[in-house]
Each structure stands twice: as structure tokens, then as C-alpha cells.
Tab-separated table of C-alpha atoms and ligand atoms in Angstrom:
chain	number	residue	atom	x	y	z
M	20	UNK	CA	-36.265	-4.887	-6.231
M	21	UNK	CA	-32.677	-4.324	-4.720
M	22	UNK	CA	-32.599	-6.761	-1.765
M	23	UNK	CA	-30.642	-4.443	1.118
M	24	UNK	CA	-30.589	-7.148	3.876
M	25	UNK	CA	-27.193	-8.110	4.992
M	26	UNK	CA	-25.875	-10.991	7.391
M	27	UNK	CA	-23.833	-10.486	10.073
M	28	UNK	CA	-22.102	-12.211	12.631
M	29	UNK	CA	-22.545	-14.631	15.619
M	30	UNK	CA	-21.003	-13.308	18.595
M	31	UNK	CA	-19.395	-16.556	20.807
M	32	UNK	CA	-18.002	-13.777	23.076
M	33	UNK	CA	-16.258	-10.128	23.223
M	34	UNK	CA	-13.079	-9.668	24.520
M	35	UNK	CA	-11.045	-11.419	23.774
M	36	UNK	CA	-13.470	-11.006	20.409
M	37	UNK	CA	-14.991	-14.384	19.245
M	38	UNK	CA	-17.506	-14.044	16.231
M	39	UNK	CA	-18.528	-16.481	13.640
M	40	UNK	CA	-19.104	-15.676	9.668
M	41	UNK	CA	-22.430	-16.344	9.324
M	42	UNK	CA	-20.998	-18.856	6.391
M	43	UNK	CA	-24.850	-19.677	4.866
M	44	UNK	CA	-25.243	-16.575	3.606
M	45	UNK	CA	-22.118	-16.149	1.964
M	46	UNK	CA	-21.271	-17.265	-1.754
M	47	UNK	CA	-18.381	-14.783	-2.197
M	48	UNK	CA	-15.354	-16.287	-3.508
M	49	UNK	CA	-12.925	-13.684	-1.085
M	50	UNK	CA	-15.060	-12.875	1.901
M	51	UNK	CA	-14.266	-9.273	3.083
M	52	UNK	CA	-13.107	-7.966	6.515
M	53	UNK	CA	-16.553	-7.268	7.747
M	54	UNK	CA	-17.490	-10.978	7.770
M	55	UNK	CA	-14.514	-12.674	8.138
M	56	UNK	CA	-14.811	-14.931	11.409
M	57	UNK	CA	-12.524	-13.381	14.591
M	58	UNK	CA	-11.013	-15.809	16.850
M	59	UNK	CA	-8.350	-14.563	19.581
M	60	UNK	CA	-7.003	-15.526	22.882
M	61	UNK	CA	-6.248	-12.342	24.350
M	62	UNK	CA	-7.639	-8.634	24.086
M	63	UNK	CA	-6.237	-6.954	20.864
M	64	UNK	CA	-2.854	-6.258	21.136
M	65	UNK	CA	-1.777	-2.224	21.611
M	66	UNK	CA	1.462	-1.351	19.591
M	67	UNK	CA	2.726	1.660	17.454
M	68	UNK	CA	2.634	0.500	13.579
M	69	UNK	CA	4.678	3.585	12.824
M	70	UNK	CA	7.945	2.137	14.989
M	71	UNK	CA	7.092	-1.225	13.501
M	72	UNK	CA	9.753	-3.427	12.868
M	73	UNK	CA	10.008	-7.035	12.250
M	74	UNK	CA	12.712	-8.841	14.104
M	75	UNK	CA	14.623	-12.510	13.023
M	76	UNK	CA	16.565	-13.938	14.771
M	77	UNK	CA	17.958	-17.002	17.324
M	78	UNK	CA	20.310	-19.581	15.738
M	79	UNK	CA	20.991	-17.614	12.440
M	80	UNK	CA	23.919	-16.455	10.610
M	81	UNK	CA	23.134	-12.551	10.381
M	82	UNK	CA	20.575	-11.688	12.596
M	83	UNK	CA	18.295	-8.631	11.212
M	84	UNK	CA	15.410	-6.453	11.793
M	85	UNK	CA	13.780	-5.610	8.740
M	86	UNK	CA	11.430	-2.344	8.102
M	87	UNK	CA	7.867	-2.717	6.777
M	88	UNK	CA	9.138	-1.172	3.604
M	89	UNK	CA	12.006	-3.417	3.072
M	90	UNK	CA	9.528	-6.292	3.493
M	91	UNK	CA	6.948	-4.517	0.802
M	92	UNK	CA	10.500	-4.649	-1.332
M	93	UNK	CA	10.956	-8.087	-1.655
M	94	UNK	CA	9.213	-10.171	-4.165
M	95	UNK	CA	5.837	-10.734	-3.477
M	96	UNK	CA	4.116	-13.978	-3.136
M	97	UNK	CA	-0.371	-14.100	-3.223
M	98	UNK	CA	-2.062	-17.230	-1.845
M	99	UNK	CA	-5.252	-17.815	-1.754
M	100	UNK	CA	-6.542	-19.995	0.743
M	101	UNK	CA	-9.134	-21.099	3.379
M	102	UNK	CA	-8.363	-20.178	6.808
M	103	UNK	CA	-10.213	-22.532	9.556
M	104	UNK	CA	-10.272	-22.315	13.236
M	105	UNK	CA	-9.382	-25.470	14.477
M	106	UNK	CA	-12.346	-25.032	16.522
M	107	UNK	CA	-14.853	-24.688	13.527
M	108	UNK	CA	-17.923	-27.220	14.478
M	109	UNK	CA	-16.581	-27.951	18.278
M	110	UNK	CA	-20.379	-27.441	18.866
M	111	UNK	CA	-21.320	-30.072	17.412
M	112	UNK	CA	-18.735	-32.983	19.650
M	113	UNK	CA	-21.197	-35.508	21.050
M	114	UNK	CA	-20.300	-35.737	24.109
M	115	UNK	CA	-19.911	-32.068	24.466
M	116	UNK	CA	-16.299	-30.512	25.356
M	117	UNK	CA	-15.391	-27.056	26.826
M	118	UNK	CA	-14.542	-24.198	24.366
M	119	UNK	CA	-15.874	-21.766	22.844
M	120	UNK	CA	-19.073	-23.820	20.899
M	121	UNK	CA	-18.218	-22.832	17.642
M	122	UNK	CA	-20.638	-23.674	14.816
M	123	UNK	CA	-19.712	-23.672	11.194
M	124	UNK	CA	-18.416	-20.188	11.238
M	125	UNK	CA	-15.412	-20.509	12.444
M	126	UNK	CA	-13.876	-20.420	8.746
M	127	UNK	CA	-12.930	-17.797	6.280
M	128	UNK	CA	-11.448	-17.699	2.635
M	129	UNK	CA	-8.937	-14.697	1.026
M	130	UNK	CA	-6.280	-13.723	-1.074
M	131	UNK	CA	-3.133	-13.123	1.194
M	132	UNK	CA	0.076	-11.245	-0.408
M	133	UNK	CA	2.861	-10.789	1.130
M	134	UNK	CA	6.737	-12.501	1.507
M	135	UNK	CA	7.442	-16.521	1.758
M	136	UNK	CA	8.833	-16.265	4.866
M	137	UNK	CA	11.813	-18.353	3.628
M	138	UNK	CA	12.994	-14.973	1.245
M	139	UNK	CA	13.682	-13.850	5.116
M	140	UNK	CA	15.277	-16.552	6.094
M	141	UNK	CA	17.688	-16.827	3.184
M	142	UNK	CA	19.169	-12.885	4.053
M	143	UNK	CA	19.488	-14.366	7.878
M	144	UNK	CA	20.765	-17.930	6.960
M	145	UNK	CA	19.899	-20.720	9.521
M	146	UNK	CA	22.529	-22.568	11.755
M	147	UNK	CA	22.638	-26.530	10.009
M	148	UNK	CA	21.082	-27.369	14.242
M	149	UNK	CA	17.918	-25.336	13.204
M	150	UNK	CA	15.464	-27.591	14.072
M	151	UNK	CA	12.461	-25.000	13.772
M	152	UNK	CA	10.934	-20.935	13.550
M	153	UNK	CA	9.201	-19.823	16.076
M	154	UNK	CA	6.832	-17.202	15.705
M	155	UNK	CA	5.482	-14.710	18.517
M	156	UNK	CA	2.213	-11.914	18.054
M	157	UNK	CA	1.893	-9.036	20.104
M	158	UNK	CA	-0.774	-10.087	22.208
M	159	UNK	CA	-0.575	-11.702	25.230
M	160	UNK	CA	-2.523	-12.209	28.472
M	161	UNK	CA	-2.609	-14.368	31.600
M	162	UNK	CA	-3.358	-18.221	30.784
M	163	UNK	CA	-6.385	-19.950	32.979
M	164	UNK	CA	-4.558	-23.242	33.279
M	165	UNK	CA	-1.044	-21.687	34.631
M	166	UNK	CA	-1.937	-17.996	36.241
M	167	UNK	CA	0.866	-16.826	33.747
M	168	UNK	CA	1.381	-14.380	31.351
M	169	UNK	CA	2.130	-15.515	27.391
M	170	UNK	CA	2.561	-14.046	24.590
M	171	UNK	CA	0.713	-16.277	21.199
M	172	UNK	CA	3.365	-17.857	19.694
M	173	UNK	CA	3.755	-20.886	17.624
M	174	UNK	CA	5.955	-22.925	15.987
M	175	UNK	CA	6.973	-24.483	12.536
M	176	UNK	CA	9.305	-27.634	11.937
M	177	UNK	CA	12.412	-25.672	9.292
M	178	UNK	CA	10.648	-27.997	6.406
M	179	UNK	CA	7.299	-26.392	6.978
M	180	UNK	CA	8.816	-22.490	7.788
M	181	UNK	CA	11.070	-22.867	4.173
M	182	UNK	CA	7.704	-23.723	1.886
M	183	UNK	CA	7.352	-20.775	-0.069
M	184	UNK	CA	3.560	-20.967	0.460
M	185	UNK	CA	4.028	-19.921	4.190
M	186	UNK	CA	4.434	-16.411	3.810
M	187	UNK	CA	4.288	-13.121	5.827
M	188	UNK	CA	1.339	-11.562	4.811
M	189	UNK	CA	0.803	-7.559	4.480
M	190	UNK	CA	-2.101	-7.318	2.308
M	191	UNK	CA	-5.563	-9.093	2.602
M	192	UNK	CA	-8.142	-9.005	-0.345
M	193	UNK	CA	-5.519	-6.136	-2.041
M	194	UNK	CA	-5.889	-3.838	1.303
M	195	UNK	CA	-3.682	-3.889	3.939
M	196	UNK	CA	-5.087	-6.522	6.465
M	197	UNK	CA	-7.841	-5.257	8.779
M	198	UNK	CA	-6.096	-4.759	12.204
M	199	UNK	CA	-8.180	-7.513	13.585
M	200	UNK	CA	-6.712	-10.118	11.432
M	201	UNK	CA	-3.095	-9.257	11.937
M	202	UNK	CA	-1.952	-5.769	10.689
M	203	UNK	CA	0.451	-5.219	9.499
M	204	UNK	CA	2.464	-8.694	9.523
M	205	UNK	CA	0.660	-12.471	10.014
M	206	UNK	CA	1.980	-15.560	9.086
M	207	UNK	CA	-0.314	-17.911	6.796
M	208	UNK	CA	0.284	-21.647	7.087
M	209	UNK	CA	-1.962	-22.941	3.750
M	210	UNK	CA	-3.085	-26.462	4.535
M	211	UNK	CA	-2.639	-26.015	8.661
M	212	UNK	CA	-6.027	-24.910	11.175
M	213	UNK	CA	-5.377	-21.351	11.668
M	214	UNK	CA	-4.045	-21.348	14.903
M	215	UNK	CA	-0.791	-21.759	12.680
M	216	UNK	CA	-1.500	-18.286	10.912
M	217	UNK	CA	-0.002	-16.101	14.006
M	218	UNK	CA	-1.532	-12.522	13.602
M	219	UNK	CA	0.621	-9.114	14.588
M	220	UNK	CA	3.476	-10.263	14.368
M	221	UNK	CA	6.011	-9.210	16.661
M	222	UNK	CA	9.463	-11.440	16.158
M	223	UNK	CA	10.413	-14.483	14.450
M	224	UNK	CA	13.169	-16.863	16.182
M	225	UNK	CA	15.045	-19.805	15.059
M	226	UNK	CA	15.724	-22.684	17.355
M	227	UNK	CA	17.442	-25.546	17.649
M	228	UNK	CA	15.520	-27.582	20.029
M	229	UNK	CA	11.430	-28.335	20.242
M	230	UNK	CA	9.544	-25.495	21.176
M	231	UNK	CA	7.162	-26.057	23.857
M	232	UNK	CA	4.832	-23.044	24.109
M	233	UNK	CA	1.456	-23.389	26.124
M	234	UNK	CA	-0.076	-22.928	22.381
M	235	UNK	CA	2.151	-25.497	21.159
M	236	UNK	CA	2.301	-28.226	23.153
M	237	UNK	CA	-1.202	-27.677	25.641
M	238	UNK	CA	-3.230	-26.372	23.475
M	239	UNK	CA	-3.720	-27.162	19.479
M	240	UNK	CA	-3.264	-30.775	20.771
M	241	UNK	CA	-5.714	-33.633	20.038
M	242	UNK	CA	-5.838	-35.512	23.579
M	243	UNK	CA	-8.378	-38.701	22.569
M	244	UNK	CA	-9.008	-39.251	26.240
M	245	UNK	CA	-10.799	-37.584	28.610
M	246	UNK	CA	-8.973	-38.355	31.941
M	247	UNK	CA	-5.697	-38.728	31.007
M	248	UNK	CA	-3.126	-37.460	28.263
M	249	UNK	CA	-2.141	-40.600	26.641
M	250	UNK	CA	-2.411	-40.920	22.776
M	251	UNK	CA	-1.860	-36.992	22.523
M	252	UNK	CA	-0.662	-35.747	18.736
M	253	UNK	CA	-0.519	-31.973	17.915
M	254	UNK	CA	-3.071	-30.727	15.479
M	255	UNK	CA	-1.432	-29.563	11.901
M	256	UNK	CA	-3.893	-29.991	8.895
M	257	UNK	CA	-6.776	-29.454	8.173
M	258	UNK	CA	-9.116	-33.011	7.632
M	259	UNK	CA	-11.248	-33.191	4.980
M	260	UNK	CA	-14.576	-31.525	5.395
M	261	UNK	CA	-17.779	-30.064	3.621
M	262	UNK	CA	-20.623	-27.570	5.342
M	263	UNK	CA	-24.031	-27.476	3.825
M	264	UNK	CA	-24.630	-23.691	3.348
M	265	UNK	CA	-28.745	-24.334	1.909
M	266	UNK	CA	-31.103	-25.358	3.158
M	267	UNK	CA	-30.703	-24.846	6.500
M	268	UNK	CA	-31.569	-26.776	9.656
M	269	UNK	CA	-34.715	-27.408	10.491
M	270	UNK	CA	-35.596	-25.492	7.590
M	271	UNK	CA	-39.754	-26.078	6.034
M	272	UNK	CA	-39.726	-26.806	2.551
M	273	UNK	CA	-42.440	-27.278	-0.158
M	274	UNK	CA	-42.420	-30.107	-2.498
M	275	UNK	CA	-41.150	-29.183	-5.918
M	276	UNK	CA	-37.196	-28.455	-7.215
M	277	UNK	CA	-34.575	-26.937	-3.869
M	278	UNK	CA	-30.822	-26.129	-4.511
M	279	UNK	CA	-29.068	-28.089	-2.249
M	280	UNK	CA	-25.579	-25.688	-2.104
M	281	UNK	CA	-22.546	-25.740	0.169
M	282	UNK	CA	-18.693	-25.769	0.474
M	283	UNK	CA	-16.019	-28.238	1.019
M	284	UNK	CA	-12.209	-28.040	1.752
M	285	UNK	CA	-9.009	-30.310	2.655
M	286	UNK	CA	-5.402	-29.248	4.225
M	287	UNK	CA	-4.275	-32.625	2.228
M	288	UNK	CA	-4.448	-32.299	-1.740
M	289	UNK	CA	-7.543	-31.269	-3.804
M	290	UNK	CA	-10.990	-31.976	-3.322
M	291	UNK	CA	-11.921	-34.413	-5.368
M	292	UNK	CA	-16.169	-35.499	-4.901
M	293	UNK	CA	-18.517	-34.069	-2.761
M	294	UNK	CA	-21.439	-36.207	-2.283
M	295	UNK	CA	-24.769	-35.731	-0.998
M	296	UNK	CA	-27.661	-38.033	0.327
M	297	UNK	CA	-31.708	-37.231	1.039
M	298	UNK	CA	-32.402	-40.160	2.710
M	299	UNK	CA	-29.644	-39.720	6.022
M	300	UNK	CA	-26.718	-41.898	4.024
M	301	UNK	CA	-28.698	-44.883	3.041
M	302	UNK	CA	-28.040	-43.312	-0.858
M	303	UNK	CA	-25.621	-40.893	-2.151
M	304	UNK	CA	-24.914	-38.684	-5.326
M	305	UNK	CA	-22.698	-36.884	-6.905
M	306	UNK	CA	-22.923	-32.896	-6.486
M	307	UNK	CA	-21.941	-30.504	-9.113
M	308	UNK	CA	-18.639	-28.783	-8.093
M	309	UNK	CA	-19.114	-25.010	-9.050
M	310	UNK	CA	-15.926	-23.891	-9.197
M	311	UNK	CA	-12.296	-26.107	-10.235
M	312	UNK	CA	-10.629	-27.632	-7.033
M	313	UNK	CA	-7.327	-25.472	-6.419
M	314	UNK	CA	-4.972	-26.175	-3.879
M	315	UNK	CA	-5.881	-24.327	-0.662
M	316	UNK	CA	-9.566	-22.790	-1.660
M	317	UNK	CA	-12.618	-23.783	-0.902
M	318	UNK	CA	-14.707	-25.897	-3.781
M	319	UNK	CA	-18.290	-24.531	-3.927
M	320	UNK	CA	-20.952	-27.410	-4.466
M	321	UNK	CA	-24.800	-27.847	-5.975
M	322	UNK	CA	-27.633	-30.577	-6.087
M	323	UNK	CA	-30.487	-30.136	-7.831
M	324	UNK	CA	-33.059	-32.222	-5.477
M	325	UNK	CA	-36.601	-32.564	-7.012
M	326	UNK	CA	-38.888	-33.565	-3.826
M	327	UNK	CA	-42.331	-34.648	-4.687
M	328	UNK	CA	-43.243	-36.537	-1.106
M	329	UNK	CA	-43.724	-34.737	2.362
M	330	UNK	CA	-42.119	-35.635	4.916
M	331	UNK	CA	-38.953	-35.597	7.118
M	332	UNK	CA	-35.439	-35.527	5.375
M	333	UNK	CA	-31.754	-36.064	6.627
M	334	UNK	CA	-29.724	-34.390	3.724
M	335	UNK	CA	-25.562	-34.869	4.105
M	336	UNK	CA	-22.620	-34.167	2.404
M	337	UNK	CA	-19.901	-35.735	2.162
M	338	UNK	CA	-16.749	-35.080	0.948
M	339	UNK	CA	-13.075	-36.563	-0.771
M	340	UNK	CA	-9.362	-35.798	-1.376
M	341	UNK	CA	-6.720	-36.389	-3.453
M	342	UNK	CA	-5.152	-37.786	-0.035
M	343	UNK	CA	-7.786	-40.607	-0.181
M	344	UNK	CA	-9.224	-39.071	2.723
M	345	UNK	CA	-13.274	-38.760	3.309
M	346	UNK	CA	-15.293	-37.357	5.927
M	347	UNK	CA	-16.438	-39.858	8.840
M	348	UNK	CA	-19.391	-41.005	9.898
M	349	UNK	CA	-18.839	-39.451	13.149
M	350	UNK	CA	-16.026	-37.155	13.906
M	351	UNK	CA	-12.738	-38.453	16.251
M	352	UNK	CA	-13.655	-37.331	19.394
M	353	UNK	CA	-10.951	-35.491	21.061
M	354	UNK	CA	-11.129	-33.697	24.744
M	355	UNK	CA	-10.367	-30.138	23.468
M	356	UNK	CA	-12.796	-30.266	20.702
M	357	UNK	CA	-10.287	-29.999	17.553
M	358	UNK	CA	-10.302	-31.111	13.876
M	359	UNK	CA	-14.066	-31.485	13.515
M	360	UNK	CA	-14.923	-32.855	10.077
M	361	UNK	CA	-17.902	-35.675	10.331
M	362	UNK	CA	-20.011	-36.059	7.658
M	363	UNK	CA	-22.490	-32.910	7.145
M	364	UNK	CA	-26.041	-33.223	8.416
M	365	UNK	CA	-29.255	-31.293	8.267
M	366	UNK	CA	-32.953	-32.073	8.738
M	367	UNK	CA	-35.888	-30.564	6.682
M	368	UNK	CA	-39.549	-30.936	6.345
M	369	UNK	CA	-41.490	-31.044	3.293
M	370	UNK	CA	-44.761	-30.559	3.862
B	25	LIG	N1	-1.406	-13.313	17.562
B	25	LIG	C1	-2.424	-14.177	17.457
B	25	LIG	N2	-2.533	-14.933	16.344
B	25	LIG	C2	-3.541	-15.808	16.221
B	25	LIG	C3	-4.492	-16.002	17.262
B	25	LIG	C4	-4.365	-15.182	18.418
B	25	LIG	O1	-5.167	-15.260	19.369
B	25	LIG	N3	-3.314	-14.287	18.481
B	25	LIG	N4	-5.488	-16.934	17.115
B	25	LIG	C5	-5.231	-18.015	16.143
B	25	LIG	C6	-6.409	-18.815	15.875
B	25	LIG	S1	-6.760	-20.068	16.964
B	25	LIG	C7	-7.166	-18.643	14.755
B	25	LIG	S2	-8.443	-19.681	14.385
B	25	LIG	C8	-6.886	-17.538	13.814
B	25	LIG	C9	-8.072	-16.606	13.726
B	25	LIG	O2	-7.814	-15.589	12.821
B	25	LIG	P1	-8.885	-14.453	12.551
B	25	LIG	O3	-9.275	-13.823	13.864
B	25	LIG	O4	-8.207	-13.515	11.610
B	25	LIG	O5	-10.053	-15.141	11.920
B	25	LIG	O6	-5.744	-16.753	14.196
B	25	LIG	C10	-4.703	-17.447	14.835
B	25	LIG	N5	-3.631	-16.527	15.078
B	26	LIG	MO1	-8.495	-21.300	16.087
């Protein structure tokens, strides 16, 4: 029998949209447009694609604005990578923070093609003060903390904006990319939390000082305090992390063989071990990684778990990097709720 059910996905809020992939129910190595997780700051932007050109300029030798089809000209560059919302878990901060309370969702993973944005920067040149690229979407909207209007930009340092991984993506999955996820130009950052990726793009600047945007140098910040602003770093890779897709939460099992299944990432390396304990991290084991760690993508993870008592279980996961990194115990606690990546937990009952 054809199973016709389909997931789809959590709504955190509407405009500006906010909607989670509901990331249990997905095993897809590329997960389409549909399902893909939608995080923005402002309504979607209003432009004409027709007129669109791409602007670069600021502290370059030859400024120039380049057409859509001079871009499509250029040799292409395909990356496949995870996306994650810096935000992905906030939820779960104990104590709680303000934001959006993002579960697991908040994470996607595609093939991007499109232009290292370097191959632009080498028919501009860059001034020897370039210090770093900023670049600035089409949407924009009035701020809650300052009353004033922004547009979303960001920033790279020159080292970062020359990798030939960070490209300027045109195509998603082989199709041009959905208009909610940046048609027809976004920047991907591979490695970064996605706040880096900047969607509909509108210009791209080079500067020669520190660019100090609201979503720069307020926000996408890890402030470890509470009260005041001391310790603050800005938030750049992702950490290492792992999500238990199955079972879920809560979930009532019978006694017998369960598939314990789920995913895990870094911004820092490869994955290296994932990791998983049924008695709450007293003992762990080794899961079966599915697929071969590549740089960027997500590693898909198994554990057969034979259960022949009833009773309550903590299951975790845990994962590694090549970086040395491994998930915490508990996650660094942060007033804006960024860069969660604690150890994995869910609780079942056998019975
Ligand atoms: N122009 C623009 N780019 C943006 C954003 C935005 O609000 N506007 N949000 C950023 C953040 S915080 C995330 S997590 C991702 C979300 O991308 P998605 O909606 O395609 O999943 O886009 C990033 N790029
Ligand atoms: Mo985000």
C-alpha cells in the first residue's frame, strides 16, 4: 500500500515567515523547496527580477554591474552543504532566552550552483586596504531595538569572501532557487550559521574598515551574560552537533529491535563518530554512519538497539570532528540564544 501522508512544516510565525522542516520525517539527501526551513527578518522583499542586476563595488579597481546572464556565463561552481539557522534548538536554552523558540528545524541541506564570489571579485580587483565584502539583500524593515530602517546585510573578512566555496548561488537542487530562499542571487557561506548566506541579493561592496551593521555587530553575536555585554564574540561556524530524527520524544515503544536514526554536522572539518547512549550517558556506542562524511553535508546515522526490559530510557547522541571538537554536556549559554549544539536527548518508554 502506497503510503500518501506527507509532513509539513512548523509555523514559529508568518510575516516575516518563520517555519521549521519538520527534520524527523525527512531522510532525503537534498531536501526540496517545499520543506526547506524559512527564516527571515523582514516581509519578503518586492523587486523586478527582469531589471535585475547585480552591483560590486566600494574600494575596487573597476567597479561593475554584472547581468544575470553574464553571471550564468562564468564558470560554475556546485556545493553541497547544510544550511543552519543559528537559531536551530534556541528552544531548548535552559534558562530560556527571547527569539523565535526554534526546535530542531531550523536546518536544511542542498546542492547550491552558482559563481565563487571571488571569479567577481577578480574582474573588479580589490584595493590592497580591503579589509572585507559586504553584502546587502533586498529586504529591509524597521529594527525593534533602534526604530530604524535596515536593509539585511552582512559581512565577510577578504580571506573568507576569496574562498572559492563562498559562492553566489543561482540554482538550488538544479532549479532556480525558490524565491523564498533568495531568487535569483544568495550568497552561501559553507561552514558559517546561515545568517552568513544573505538571500536576494541586491549589491556587494568592498570596504576597507570593519563593518558594523545591526546584523553584524548586534545581532549574530554570542553575549555570555545576561546584564551586560562583556565577553561578546560574533557567531561564524557552525559547532559540532547531531539531532536524533527516531524515535521521537516521549515516544511509547515495545520491547523487541528499534532503529535508533538521526543526523549530525560540523562547520569545522568532517564528522568523524557519532555516538549514542540508552542509559542517559552513563554508556555509549558507536552508531553506524550511513553515508561517507564530506565536507559541508550532513552524515546520516543508525543504531540497532535491541530492548528486552520496560521501562524509562534517556537515549543521546553525541557527536565528533576532525577539529577535535564534541558536543557538550550542556550547551554555552548565551543571551541571544545562538550556536546551540549540547549533546542530543530524548526520553522513551518501553512498556
Ligand atoms: N536577505 C536576507 N538574507 C537572509 C536572511 C534574511 O532575513 N534576509 N536571514 C538569514 C538567516 S538568519 C537564515 S537562518 C537564513 C535562512 O534561509 P532560508 O529562509 O532560505 O532557510 O537566511 C539568512 N539570509
Ligand atoms: Mo538564522
Amino acid at each position: 500500500m502506497q503510503n500518501s501522508q506527507k509532513p509539513f512544516m512548523i509555523t514559529r510565525n508568518l510575516d516575516p515567515e518563520n517555519q521549521e522542516t519538520p527534520i524527523h520525517f525527512i531522510n532525503e539527501d537534498l531536501i526540496g523547496g517545499k520543506l526547506f526551513y524559512r527564516r527571515n527578518h523582514f516581509s519578503y522583499p518586492n523587486f523586478v527580477s527582469t531589471f535585475y542586476w547585480l552591483p560590486v563595488g566600494g574600494v575596487v579597481h573597476y567597479p561593475k554591474t554584472f547581468s544575470l546572464k553574464e553571471i550564468l556565463g562564468l564558470p560554475p561552481r556546485t556545493i553541497k552543504t547544510v544550511l543552519e539557522c543559528a537559531g536551530n534548538k534556541r528552544g531548548f536554552f535552559k534558562p530560556k532566552v527571547f527569539g523565535d523558540q526554534w526546535k530542531k528545524g531550523a536546518i536544511s541541506q542542498g546542492s547550491w550552483k552558482g559563481v565563487s564570489l571571488r571569479t567577481l571579485l577578480e574582474y573588479t580587483g580589490i584595493a590592497e586596504t580591503a579589509r572585507e565584502v559586504i553584502v546587502e539583500g533586498y529586504d529591509f524593515g524597521e529594527r525593534t531595538d533602534s526604530n530604524q530602517i535596515h536593509y539585511f546585510s552582512r559581512s565577510l573578512a577578504i580571506d573568507k569572501a576569496l574562498h572559492p566555496d563562498t559562492i553566489i548561488a543561482y540554482e538550488y537542487n538544479g532549479e532556480p532557487i525558490p524565491f523564498k530562499h533568495g531568487f535569483p542571487l544568495r550568497l552561501i557561506v559553507p561552514e558559517w550559521y546561515a545568517m552568513a548566506s544573505v538571500k536576494w541579493i541586491k549589491k556587494i561592496i568592498v570596504i576597507d574598515y570593519e563593518f558594523k551593521g545591526p546584523f553584524q555587530a548586534v545581532d549574530y553575536v554570542y553575549y555570555p551574560k545576561k546584564d551586560s555585554d562583556e565577553g561578546k564574540f560574533p557567531v561564524t561556524t557552525m559547532g559540532i552537533n547531531s539531532t536524533i530524527q527516531q524515535p521521537l520524544d516521549r515516544k511509547i515503544l515495545n520491547t523487541g529491535v528499534h532503529i535508533l536514526s538521526g543526523i549530525a554536522w560540523t562547520g569545522n572539518g568532517l564528522v568523524t563518530k557519532v555516538e549514542v547512549s540508552v542509559d542517559g550517558g552513563i554508556n555509549w556506542s558507536s552508531a553506524q554512519l550511513v553515508n561517507v562524511p564530506e565536507r559541508y553535508s550532513c552524515v546520516r546515522w543508525s543504531y540497532k538497539w535491541e530492548v528486552l526490559k520496560t521501562g524509562e530510557y534517556t537515549i543521546m547522541s553525541r557527536a565528533a570532528d576532525s577539529a577535535g571538537d564534541e558536543q557538550p554536556k550542556g550547551a554555552m549559554w548565551n543571551r541571544k540564544g545562538y550556536g546551540y549544539n549540547a549533546i542530543d536527548v530524548v526520553r522513551v518508554k518501553v512498556e
